[in-house]
PDB file of C-alpha atoms in Angstrom:
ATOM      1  CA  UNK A   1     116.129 125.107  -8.060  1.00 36.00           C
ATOM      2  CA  UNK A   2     116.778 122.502  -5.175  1.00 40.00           C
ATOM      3  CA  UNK A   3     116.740 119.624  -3.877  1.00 43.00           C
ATOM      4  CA  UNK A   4     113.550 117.579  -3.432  1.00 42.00           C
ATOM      5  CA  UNK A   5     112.754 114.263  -1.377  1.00 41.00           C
ATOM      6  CA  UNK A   6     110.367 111.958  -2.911  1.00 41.00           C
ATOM      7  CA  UNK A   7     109.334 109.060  -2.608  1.00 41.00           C
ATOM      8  CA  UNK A   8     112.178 107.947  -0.633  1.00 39.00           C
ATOM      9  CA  UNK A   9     114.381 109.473  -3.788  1.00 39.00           C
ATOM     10  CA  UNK A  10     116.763 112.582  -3.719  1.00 39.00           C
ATOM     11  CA  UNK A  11     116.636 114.370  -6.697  1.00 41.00           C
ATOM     12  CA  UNK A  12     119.161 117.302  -7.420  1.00 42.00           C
ATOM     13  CA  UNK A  13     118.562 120.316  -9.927  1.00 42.00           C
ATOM     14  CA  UNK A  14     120.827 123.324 -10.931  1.00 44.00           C
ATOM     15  CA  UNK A  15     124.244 123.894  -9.555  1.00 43.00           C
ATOM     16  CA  UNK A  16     124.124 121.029  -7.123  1.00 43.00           C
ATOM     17  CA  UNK A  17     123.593 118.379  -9.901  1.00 46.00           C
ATOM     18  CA  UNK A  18     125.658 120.020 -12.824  1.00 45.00           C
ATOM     19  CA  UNK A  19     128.748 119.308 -10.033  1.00 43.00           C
ATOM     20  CA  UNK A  20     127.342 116.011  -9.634  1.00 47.00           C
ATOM     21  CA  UNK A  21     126.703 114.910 -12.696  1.00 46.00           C
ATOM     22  CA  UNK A  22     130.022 115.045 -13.918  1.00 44.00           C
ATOM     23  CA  UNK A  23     131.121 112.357 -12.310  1.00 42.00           C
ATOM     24  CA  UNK A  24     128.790 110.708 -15.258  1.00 44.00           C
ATOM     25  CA  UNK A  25     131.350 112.002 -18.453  1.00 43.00           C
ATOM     26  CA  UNK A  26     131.944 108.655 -19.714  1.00 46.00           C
ATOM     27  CA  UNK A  27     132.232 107.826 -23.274  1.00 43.00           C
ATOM     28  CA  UNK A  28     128.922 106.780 -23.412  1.00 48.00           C
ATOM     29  CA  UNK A  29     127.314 110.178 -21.951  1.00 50.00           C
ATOM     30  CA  UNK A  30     130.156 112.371 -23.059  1.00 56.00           C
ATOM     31  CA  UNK A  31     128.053 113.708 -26.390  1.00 55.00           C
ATOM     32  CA  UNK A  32     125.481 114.815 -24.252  1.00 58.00           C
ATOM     33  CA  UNK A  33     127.350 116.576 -21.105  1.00 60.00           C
ATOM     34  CA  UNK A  34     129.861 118.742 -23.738  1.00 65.00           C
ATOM     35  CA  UNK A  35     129.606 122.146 -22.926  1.00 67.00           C
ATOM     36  CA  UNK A  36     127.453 121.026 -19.475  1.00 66.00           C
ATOM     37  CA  UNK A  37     126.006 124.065 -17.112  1.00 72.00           C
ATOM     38  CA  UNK A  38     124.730 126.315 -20.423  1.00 77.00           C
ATOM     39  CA  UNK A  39     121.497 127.599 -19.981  1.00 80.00           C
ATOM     40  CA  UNK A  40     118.709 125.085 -20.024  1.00 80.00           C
ATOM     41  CA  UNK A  41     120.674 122.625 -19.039  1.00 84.00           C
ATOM     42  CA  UNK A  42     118.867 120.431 -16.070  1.00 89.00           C
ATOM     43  CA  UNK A  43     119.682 117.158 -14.031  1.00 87.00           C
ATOM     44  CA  UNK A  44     118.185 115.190 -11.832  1.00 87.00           C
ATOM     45  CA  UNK A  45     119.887 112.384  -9.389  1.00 85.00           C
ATOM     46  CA  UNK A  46     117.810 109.577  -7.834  1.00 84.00           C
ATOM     47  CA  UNK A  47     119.859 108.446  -4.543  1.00 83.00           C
ATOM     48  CA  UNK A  48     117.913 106.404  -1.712  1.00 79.00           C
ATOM     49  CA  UNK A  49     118.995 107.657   1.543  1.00 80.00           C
ATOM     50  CA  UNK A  50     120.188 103.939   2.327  1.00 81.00           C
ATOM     51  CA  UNK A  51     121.470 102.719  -0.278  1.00 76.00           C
ATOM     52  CA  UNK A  52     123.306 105.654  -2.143  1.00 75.00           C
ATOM     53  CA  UNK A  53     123.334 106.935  -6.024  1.00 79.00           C
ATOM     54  CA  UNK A  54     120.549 105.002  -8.160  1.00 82.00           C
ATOM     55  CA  UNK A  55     120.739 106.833 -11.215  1.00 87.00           C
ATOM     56  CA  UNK A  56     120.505 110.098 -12.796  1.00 87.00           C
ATOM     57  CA  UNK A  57     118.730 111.800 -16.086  1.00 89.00           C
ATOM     58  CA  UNK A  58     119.266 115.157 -17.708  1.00 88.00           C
ATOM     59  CA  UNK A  59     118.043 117.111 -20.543  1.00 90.00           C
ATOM     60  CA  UNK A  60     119.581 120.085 -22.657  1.00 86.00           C
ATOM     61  CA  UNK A  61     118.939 121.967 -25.715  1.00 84.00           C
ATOM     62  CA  UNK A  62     119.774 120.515 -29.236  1.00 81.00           C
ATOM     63  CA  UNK A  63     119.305 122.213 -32.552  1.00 78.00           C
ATOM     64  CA  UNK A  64     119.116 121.333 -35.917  1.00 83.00           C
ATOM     65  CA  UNK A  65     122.767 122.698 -36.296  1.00 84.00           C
ATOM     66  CA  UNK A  66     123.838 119.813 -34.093  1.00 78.00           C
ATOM     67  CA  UNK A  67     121.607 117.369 -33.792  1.00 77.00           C
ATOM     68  CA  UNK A  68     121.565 114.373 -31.064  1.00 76.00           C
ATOM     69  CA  UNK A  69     119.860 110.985 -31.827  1.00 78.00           C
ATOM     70  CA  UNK A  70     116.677 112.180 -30.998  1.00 82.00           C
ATOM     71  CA  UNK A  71     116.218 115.719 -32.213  1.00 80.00           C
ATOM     72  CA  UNK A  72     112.844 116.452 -33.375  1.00 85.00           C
ATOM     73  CA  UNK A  73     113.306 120.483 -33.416  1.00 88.00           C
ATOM     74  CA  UNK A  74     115.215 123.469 -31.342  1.00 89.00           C
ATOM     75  CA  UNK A  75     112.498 124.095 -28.900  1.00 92.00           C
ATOM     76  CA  UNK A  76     113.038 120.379 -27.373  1.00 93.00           C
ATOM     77  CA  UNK A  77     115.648 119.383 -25.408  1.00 92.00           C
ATOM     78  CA  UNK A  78     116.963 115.792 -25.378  1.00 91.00           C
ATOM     79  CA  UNK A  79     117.018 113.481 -22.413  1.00 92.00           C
ATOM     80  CA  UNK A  80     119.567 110.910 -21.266  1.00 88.00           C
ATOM     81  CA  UNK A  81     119.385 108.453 -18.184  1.00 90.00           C
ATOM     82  CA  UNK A  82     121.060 106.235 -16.480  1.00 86.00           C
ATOM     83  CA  UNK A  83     119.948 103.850 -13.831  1.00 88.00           C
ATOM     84  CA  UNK A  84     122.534 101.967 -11.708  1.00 84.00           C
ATOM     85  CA  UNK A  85     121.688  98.187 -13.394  1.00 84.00           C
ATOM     86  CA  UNK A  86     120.514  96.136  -9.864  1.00 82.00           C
ATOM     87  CA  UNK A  87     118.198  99.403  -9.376  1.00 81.00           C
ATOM     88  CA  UNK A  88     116.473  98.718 -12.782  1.00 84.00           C
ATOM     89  CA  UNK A  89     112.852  97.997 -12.613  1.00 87.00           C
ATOM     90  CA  UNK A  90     112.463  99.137  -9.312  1.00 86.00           C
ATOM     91  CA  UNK A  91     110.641 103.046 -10.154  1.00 88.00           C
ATOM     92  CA  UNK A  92     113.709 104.864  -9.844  1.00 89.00           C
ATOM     93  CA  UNK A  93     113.908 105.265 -14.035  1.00 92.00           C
ATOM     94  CA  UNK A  94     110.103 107.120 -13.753  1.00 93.00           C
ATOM     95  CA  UNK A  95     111.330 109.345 -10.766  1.00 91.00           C
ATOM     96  CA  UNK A  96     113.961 110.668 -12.601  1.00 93.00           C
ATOM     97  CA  UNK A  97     111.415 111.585 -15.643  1.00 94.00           C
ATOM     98  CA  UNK A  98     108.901 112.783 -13.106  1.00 93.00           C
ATOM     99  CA  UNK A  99     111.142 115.422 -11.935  1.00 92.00           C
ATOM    100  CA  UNK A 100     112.205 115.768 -14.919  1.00 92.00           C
ATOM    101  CA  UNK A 101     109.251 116.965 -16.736  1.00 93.00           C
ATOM    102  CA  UNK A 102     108.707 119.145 -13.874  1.00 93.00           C
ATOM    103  CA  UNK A 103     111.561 121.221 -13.910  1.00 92.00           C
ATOM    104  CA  UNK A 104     111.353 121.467 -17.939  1.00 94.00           C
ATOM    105  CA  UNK A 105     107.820 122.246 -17.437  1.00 94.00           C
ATOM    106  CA  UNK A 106     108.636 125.049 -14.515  1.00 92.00           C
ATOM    107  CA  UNK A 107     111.047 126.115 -17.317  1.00 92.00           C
ATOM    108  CA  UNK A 108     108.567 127.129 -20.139  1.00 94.00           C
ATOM    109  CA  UNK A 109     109.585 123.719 -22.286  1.00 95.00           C
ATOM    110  CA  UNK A 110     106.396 122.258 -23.818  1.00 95.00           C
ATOM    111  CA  UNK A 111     108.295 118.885 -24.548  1.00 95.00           C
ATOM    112  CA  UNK A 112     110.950 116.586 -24.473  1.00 95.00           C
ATOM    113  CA  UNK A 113     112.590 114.162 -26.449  1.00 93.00           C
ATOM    114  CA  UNK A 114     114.761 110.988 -26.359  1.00 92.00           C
ATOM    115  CA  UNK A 115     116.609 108.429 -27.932  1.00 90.00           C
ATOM    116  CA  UNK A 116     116.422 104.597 -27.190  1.00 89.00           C
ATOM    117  CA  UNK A 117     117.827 101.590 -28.817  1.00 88.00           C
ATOM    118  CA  UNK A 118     115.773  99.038 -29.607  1.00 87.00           C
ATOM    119  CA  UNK A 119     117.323  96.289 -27.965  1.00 86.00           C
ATOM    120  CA  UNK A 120     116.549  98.340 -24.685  1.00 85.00           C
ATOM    121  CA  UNK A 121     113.929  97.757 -22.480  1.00 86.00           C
ATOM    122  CA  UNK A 122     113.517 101.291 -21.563  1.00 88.00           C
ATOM    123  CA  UNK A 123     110.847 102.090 -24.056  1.00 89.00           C
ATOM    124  CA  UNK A 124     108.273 100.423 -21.553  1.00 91.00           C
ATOM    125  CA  UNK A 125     109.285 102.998 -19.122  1.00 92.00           C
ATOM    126  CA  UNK A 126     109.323 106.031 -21.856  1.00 93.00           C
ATOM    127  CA  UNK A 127     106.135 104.989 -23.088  1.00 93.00           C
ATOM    128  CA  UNK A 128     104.331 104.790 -19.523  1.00 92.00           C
ATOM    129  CA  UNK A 129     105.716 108.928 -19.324  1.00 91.00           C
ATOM    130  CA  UNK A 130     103.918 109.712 -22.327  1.00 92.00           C
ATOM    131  CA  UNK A 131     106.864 109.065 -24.625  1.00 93.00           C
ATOM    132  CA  UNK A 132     105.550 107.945 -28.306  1.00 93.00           C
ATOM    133  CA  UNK A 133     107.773 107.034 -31.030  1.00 89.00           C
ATOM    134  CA  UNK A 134     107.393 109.897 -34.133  1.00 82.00           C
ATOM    135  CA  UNK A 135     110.177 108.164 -36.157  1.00 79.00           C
ATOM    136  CA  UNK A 136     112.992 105.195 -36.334  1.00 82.00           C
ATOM    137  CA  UNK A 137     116.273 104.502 -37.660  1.00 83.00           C
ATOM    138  CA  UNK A 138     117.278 101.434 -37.753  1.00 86.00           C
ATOM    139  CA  UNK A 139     118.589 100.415 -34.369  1.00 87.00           C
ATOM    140  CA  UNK A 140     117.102 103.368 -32.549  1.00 88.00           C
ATOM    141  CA  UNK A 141     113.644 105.041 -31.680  1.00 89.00           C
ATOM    142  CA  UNK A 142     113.853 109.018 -31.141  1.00 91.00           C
ATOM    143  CA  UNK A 143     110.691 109.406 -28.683  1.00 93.00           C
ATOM    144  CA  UNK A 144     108.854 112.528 -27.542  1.00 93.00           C
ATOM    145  CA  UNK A 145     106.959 113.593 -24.916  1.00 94.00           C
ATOM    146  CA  UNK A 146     104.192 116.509 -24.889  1.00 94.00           C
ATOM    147  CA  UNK A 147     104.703 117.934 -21.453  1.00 94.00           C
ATOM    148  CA  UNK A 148     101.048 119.597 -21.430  1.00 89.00           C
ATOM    149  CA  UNK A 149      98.839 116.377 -22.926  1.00 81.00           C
ATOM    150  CA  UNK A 150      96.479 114.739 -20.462  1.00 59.00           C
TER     151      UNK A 150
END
């Protein structure tokens, strides 16, 4: 667990992003950094040496006891991301799931999931990290991603 320079990114695992990640607990994020730094729980923060924070993802374990939006089963943690809105677009989004797969991958997880709504253009981004769509609601896709596929 470390830090790692990429790509002109910084991207922060372990202790050093569960401290920096909370300054992320807004509503909007709150369901899914509740009970942040159990085991399994990973983040990752994109932050140009230049220009400062771009975004951040993380993932933690879910199970069918209490779900998230997109649960497929208790082996898979869920993802959630956020990219700083002018830094859209710009490859900081697939850094972020890069690492991200890494360090689940380094961790024994064999996938992940996600949740999107489908009014987002993030799906484009999902989708070109080997995100597929297994199932819909109505506003939302719940997207996985089989860490060991081609």
């Amino acid at each position: 667990m470390g830090d790692v320079v990429r790509d002109g990114l910084l991207a922060f695992w372990g202790t050093a992003a569960a401290k920096k990640v909370e300054a992320l607990s807004g509503l909007e994020h709150a369901r899914y950094l509740q009970g942040w730094g159990r085991p399994g729980d990973t983040a990752v923060l994109a932050e140009d040496l230049d220009r400062g924070r771009l975004g951040a993802a993380w993932y933690g374990p879910v199970t069918s006891e209490e779900p998230a939006y997109g649960f497929l089963d208790d082996q898979t943690p869920e993802v959630a991301l956020a990219v700083a809105p002018d830094h859209r677009g710009r490859g900081a989004g697939g850094a972020l799931l890069r690492e991200l797969r890494d360090a689940a991958k380094s961790q024994g997880y064999s996938a992940l999931s996600l949740s999107v709504e489908k009014d987002n253009p993030a799906p484009r981004l999902y989708e070109r990290n080997s995100f597929v769509k297994p199932f819909e609601t109505e506003d939302a896709w719940a997207m996985g991603a089989d860490l060991f596929a081609g």
